mmCIF file of C-alpha atoms in Angstrom:
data_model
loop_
_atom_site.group_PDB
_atom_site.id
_atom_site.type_symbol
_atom_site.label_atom_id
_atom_site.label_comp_id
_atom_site.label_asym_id
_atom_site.label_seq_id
_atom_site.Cartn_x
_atom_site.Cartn_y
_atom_site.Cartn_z
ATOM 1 C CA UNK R 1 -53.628 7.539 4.942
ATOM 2 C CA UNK R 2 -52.323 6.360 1.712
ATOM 3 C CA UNK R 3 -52.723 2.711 -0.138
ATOM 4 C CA UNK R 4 -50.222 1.790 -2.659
ATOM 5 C CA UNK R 5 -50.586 -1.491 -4.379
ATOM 6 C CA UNK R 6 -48.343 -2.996 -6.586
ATOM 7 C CA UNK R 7 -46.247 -6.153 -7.326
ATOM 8 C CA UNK R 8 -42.473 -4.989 -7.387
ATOM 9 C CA UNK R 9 -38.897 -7.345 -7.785
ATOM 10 C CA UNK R 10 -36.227 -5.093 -5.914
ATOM 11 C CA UNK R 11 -33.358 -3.070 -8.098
ATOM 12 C CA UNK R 12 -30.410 -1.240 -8.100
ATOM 13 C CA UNK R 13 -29.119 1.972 -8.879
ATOM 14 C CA UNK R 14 -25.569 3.827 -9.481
ATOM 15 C CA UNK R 15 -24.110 6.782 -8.644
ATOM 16 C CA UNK R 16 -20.702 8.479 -8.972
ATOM 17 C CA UNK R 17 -18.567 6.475 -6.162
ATOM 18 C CA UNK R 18 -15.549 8.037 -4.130
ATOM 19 C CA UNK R 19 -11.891 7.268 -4.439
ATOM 20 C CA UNK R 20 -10.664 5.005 -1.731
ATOM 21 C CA UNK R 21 -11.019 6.633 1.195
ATOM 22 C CA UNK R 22 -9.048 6.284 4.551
ATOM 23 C CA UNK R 23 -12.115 5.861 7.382
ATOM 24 C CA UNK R 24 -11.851 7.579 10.472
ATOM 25 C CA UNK R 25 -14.719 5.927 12.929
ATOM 26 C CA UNK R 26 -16.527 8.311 14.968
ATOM 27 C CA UNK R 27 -14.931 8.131 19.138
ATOM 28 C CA UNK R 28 -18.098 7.246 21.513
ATOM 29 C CA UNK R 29 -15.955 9.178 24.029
ATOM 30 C CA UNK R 30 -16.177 12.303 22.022
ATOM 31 C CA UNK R 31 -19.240 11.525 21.081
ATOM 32 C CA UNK R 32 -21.609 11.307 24.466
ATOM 33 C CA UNK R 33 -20.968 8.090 24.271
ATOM 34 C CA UNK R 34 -23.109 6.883 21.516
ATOM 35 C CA UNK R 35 -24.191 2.951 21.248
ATOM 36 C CA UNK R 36 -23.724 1.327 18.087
ATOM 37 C CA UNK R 37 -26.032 -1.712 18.492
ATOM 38 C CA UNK R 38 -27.569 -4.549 16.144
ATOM 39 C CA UNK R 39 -31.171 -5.232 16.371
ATOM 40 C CA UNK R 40 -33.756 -7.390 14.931
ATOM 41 C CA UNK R 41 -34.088 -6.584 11.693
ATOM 42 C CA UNK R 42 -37.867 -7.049 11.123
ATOM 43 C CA UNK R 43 -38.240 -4.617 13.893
ATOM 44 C CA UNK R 44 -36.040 -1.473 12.719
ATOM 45 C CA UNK R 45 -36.836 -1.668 9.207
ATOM 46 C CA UNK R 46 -40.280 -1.547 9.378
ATOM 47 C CA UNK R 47 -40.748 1.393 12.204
ATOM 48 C CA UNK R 48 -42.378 4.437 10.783
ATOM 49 C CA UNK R 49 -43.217 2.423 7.184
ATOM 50 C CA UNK R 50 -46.690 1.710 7.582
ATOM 51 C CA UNK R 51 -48.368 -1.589 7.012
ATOM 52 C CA UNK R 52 -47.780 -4.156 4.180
ATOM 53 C CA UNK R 53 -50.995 -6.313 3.062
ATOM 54 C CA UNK R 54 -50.689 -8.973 0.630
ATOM 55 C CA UNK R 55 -53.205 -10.923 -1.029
ATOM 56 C CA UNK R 56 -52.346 -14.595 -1.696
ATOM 57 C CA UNK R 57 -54.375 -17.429 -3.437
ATOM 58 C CA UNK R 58 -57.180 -14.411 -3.034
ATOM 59 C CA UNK R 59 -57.052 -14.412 0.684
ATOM 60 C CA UNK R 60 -55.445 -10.605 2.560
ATOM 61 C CA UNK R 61 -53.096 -11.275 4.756
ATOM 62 C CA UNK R 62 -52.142 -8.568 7.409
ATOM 63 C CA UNK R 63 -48.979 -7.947 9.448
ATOM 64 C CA UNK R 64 -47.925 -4.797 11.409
ATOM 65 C CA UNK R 65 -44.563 -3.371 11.848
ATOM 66 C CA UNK R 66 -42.938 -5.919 13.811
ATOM 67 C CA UNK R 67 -44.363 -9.153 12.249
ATOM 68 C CA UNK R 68 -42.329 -9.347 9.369
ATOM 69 C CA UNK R 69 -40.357 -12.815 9.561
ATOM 70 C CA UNK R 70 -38.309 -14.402 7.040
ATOM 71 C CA UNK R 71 -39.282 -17.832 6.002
ATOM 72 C CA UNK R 72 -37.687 -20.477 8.920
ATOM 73 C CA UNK R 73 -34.846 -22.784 6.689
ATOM 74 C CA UNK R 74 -36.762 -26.188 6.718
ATOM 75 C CA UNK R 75 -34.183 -29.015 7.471
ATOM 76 C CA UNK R 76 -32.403 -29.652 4.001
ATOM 77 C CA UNK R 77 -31.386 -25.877 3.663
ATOM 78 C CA UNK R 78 -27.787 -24.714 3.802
ATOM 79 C CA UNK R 79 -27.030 -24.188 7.569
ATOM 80 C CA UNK R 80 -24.632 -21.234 6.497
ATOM 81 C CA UNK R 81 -28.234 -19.420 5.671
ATOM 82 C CA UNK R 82 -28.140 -18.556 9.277
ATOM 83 C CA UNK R 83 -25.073 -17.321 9.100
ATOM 84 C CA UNK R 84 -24.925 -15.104 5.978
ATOM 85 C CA UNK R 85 -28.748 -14.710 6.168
ATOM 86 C CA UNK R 86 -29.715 -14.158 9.186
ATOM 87 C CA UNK R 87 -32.278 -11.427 10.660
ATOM 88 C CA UNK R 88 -30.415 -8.722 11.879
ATOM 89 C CA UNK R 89 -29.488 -4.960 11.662
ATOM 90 C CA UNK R 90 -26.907 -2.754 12.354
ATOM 91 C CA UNK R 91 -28.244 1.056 13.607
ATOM 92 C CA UNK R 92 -25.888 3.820 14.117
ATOM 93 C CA UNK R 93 -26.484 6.151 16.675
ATOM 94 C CA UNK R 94 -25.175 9.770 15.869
ATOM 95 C CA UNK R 95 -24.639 11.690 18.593
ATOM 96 C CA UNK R 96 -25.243 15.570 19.466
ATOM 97 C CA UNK R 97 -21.804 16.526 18.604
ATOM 98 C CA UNK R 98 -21.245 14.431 15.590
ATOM 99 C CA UNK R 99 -24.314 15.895 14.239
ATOM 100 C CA UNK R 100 -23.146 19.384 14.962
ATOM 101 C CA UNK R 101 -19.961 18.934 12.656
ATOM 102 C CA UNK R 102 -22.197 17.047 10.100
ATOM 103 C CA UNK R 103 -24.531 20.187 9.845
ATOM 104 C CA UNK R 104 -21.834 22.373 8.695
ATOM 105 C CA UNK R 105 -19.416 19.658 6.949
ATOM 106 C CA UNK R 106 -17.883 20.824 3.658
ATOM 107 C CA UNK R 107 -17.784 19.109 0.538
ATOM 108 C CA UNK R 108 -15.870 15.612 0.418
ATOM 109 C CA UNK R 109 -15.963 15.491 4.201
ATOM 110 C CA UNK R 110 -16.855 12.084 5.593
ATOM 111 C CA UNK R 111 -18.059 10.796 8.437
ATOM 112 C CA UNK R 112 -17.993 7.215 9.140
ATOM 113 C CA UNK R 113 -19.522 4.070 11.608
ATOM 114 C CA UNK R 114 -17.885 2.018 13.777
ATOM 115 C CA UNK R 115 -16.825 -1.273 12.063
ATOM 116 C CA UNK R 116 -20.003 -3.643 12.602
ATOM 117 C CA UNK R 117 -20.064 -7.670 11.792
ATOM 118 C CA UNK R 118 -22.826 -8.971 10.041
ATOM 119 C CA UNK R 119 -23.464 -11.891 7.705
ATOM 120 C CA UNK R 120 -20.404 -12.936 8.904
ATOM 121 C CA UNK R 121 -18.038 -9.520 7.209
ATOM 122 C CA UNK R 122 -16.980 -6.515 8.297
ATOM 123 C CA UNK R 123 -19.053 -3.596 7.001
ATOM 124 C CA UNK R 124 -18.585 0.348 7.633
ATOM 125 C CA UNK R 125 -21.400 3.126 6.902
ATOM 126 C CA UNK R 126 -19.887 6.253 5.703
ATOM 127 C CA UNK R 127 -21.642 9.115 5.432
ATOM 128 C CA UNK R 128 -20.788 12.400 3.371
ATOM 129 C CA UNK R 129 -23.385 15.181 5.048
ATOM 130 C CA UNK R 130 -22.703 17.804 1.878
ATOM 131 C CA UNK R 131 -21.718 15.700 -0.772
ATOM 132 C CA UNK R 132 -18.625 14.261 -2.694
ATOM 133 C CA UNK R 133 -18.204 16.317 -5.625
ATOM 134 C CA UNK R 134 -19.502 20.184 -6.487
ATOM 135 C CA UNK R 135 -22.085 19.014 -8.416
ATOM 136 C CA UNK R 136 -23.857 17.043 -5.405
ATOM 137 C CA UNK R 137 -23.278 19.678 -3.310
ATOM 138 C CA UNK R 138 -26.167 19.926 -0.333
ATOM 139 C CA UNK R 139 -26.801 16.439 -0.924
ATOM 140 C CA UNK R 140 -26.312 13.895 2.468
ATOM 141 C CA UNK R 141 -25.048 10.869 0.689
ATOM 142 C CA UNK R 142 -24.641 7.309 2.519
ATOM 143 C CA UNK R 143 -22.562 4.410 1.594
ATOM 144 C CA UNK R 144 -21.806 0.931 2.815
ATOM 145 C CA UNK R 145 -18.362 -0.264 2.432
ATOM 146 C CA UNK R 146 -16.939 -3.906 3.156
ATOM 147 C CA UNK R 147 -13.968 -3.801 4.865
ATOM 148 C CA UNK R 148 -12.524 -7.108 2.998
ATOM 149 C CA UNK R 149 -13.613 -10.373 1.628
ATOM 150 C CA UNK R 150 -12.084 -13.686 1.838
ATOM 151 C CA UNK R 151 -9.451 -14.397 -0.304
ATOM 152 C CA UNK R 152 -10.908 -17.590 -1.680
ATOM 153 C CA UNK R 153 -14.110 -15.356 -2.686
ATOM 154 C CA UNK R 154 -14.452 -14.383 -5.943
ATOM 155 C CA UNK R 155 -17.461 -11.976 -5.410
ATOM 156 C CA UNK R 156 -20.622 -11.492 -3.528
ATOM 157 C CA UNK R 157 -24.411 -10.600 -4.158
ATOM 158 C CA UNK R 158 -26.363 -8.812 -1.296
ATOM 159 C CA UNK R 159 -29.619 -7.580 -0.209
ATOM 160 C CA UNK R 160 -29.037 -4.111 2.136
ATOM 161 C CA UNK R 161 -31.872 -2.485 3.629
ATOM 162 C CA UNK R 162 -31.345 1.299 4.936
ATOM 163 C CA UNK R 163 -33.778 3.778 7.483
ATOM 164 C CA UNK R 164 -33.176 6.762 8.892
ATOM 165 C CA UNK R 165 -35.616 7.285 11.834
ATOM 166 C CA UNK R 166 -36.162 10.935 11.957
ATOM 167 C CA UNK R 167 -36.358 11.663 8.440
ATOM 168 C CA UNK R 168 -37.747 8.239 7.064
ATOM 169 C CA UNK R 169 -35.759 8.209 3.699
ATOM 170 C CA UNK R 170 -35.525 4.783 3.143
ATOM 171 C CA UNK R 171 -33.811 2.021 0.235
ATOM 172 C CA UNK R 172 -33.581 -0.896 -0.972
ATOM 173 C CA UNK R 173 -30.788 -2.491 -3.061
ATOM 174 C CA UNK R 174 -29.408 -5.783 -4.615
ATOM 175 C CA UNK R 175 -25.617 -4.990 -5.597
ATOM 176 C CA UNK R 176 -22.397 -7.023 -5.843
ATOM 177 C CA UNK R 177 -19.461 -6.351 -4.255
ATOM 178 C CA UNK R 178 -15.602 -8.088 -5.237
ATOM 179 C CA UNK R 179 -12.420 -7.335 -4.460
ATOM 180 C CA UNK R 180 -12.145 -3.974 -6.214
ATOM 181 C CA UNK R 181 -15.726 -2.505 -5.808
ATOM 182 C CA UNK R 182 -16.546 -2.762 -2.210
ATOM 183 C CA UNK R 183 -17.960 0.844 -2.014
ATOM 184 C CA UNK R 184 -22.141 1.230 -2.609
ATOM 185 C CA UNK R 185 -24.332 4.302 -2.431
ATOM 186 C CA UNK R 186 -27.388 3.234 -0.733
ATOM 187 C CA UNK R 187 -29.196 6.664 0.236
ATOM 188 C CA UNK R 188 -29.858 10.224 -0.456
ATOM 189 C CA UNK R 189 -31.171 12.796 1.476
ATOM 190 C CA UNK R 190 -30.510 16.584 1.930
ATOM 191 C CA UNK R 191 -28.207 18.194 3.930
ATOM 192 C CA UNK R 192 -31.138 20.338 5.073
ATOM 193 C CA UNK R 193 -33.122 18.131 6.145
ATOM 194 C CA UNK R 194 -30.773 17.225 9.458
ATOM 195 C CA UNK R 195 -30.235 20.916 10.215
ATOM 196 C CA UNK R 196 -33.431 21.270 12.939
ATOM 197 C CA UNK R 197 -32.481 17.533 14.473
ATOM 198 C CA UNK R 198 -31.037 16.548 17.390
ATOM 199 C CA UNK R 199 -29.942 13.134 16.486
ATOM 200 C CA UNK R 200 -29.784 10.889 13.998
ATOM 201 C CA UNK R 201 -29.818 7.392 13.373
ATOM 202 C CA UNK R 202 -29.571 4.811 10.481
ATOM 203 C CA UNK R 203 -29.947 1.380 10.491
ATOM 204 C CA UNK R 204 -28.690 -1.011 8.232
ATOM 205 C CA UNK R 205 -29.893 -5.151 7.251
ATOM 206 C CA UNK R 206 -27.746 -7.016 5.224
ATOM 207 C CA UNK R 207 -28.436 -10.502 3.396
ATOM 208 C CA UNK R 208 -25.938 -12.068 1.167
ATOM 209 C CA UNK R 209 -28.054 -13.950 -1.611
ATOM 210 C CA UNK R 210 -24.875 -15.213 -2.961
ATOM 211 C CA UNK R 211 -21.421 -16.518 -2.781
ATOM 212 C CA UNK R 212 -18.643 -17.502 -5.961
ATOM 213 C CA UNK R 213 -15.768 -18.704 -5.344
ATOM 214 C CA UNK R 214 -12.657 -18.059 -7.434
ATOM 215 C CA UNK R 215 -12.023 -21.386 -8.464
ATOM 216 C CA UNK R 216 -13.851 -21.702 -11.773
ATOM 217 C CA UNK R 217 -16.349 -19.600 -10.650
ATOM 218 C CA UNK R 218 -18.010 -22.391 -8.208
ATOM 219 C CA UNK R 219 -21.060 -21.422 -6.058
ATOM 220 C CA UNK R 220 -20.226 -21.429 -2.592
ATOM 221 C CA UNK R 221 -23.478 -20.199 -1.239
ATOM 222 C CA UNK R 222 -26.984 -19.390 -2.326
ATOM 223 C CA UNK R 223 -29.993 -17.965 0.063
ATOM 224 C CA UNK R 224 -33.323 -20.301 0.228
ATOM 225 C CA UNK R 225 -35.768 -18.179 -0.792
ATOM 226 C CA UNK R 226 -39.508 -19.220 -1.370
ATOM 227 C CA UNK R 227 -41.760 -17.296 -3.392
ATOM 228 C CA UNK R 228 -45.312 -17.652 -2.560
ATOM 229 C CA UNK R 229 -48.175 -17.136 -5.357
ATOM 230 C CA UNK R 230 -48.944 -13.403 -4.704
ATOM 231 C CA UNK R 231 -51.538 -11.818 -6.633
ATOM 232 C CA UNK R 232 -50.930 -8.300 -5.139
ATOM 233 C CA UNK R 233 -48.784 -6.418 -2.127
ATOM 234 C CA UNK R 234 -51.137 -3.085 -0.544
ATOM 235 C CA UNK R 235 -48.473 -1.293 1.173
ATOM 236 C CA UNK R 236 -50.728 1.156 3.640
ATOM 237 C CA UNK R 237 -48.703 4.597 4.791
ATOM 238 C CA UNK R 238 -48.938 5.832 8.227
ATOM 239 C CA UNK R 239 -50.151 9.117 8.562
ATOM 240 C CA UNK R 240 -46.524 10.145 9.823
ATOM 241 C CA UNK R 241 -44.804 8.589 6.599
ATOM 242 C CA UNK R 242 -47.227 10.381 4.455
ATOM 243 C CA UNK R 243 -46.717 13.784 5.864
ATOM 244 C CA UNK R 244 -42.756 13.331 5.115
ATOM 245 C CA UNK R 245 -43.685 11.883 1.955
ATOM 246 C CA UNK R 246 -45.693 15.434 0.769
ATOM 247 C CA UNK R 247 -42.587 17.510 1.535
ATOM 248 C CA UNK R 248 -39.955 15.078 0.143
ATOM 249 C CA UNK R 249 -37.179 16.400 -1.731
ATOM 250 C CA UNK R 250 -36.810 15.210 -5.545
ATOM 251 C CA UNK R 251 -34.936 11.968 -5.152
ATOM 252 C CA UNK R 252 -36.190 10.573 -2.217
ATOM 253 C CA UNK R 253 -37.069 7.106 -1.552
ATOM 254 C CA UNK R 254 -39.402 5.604 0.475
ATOM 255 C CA UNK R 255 -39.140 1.606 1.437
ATOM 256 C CA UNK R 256 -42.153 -0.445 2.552
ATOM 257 C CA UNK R 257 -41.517 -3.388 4.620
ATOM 258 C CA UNK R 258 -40.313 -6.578 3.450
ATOM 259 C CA UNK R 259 -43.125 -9.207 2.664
ATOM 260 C CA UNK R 260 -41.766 -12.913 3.122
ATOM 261 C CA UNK R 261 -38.338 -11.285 3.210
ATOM 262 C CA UNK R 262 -38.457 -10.919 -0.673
ATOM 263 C CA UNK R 263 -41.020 -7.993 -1.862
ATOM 264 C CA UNK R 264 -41.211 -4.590 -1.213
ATOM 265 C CA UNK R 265 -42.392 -1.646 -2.496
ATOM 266 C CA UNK R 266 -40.046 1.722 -3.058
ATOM 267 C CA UNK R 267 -41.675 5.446 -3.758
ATOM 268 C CA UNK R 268 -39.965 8.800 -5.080
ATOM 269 C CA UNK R 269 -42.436 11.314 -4.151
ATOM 270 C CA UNK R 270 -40.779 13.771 -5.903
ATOM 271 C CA UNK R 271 -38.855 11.868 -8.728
ATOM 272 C CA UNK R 272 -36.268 10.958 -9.503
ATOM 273 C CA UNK R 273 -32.752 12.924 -9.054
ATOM 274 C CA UNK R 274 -32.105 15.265 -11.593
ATOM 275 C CA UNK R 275 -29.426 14.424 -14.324
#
């Protein structure tokens, strides 16, 4: 097993994005009928991750893989925090066939979710098995796209949370999307890596932190967040995480849990990707 302690504010980071792209979902009657279901959130995220200790006020706190709740909204919070906010996931199921045509996709060629609702939008995951351009060629990128935002909206702020079960990569992201840029690469993994599965799944847990309006920039809507006094975060790796983590490809991330819905800790193995 592996301990990794440190004390960590989630970031962001950019990558070449696609032209505007027309989104084919994929047909659950072509597909074995595959099941695109949400979930709790602090139950998909965390499978496979390991264990997240925290010390607070000098006392270690423990919680496993499915005790990882965000803060209840005491009485004088926003009610639209359990709206935008709230503790759910998306995962998308990939079925046999789907995963057939994604082992041997070509460059550019996407492959896409069905349309899913959460925080109260319409989000798509769209997945390019072998890259967008020749220079990412081999590479299995995955994006989130919003579908639209309200036309009173000026722009939102998000927290997205990403898994894929079988291969673990994981990530962790605050980005803003407006009425222009509502494309975001959230994960990287290797087209080789899916070649000897059988299935594949990711799952997806969005928060919007904030919302501006377009008139005069107002603030529509701003998560509660409460940030304990933390002296340190252990994040403990399962042996199963671990053994992924030793043959990782350079460029890919690993996400702890979430601790109080705000920290979490994110390892490259292998570095970063190459310039």
């Amino acid at each position: 097993a592996l301990h990794f302690t440190s004390f960590t504010l989630m970031g962001s980071c950019s990558t070449k994005i696609p032209k505007e792209t027309k989104y084919t979902s994929v047909s659950p009657q072509e597909d074995n009928k595959v099941d695109d279901t949400k979930h709790n959130a602090a139950e998909e995220m965390t499978k496979g991750a390991g264990v997240v200790a925290i010390q607070e006020d000098h006392t270690e706190e423990m919680a496993d893989d499915h005790d990882h709740e965000s803060i209840e909204p005491k009485k004088d919070i926003d009610p639209k925090q359990n709206i935008y906010s709230s503790n759910e996931s998306y995962r998308w199921n990939i079925g046999y066939n789907t995963l057939q045509n994604m082992k041997k996709a070509k460059t550019e060629e996407i492959f896409t979710s069905d349309e899913f609702k959460m925080a109260d939008l319409y989000w798509v995951i769209a997945a390019y098995p072998n890259g967008i351009f020749d220079d990412d060629n081999g590479e299995f990128k995955v994006f989130l796209r919003l579908s639209s935002l309200p036309n009173e909206w000026s722009h939102i702020i998000i927290t997205n949370n990403l898994l894929c079960h079988e291969t673990l990569s994981s990530s962790t992201s605050i980005a803003e999307f407006d009425h222009e840029n509502k494309m975001l690469h959230i994960n990287t993994m290797r087209l080789s890596e899916i070649q000897t599965l059988n299935q594949l799944s990711l799952t997806i847990s969005i928060k919007i932190n904030k919302i501006i309006l377009k008139d005069n920039n107002e603030l529509y809507y701003q998560r509660h967040i409460e940030i304990p006094n933390i002296t340190n975060i252990t994040w403990k790796i399962d042996d199963n995480t671990l053994t992924k983590m030793k043959s990782s490809h350079n460029g890919k991330t690993f996400a702890s849990p979430f601790y109080n819905d705000i920290f979490c800790i994110e390892l490259r193995p292998n570095g970063y990707i190459s310039a």
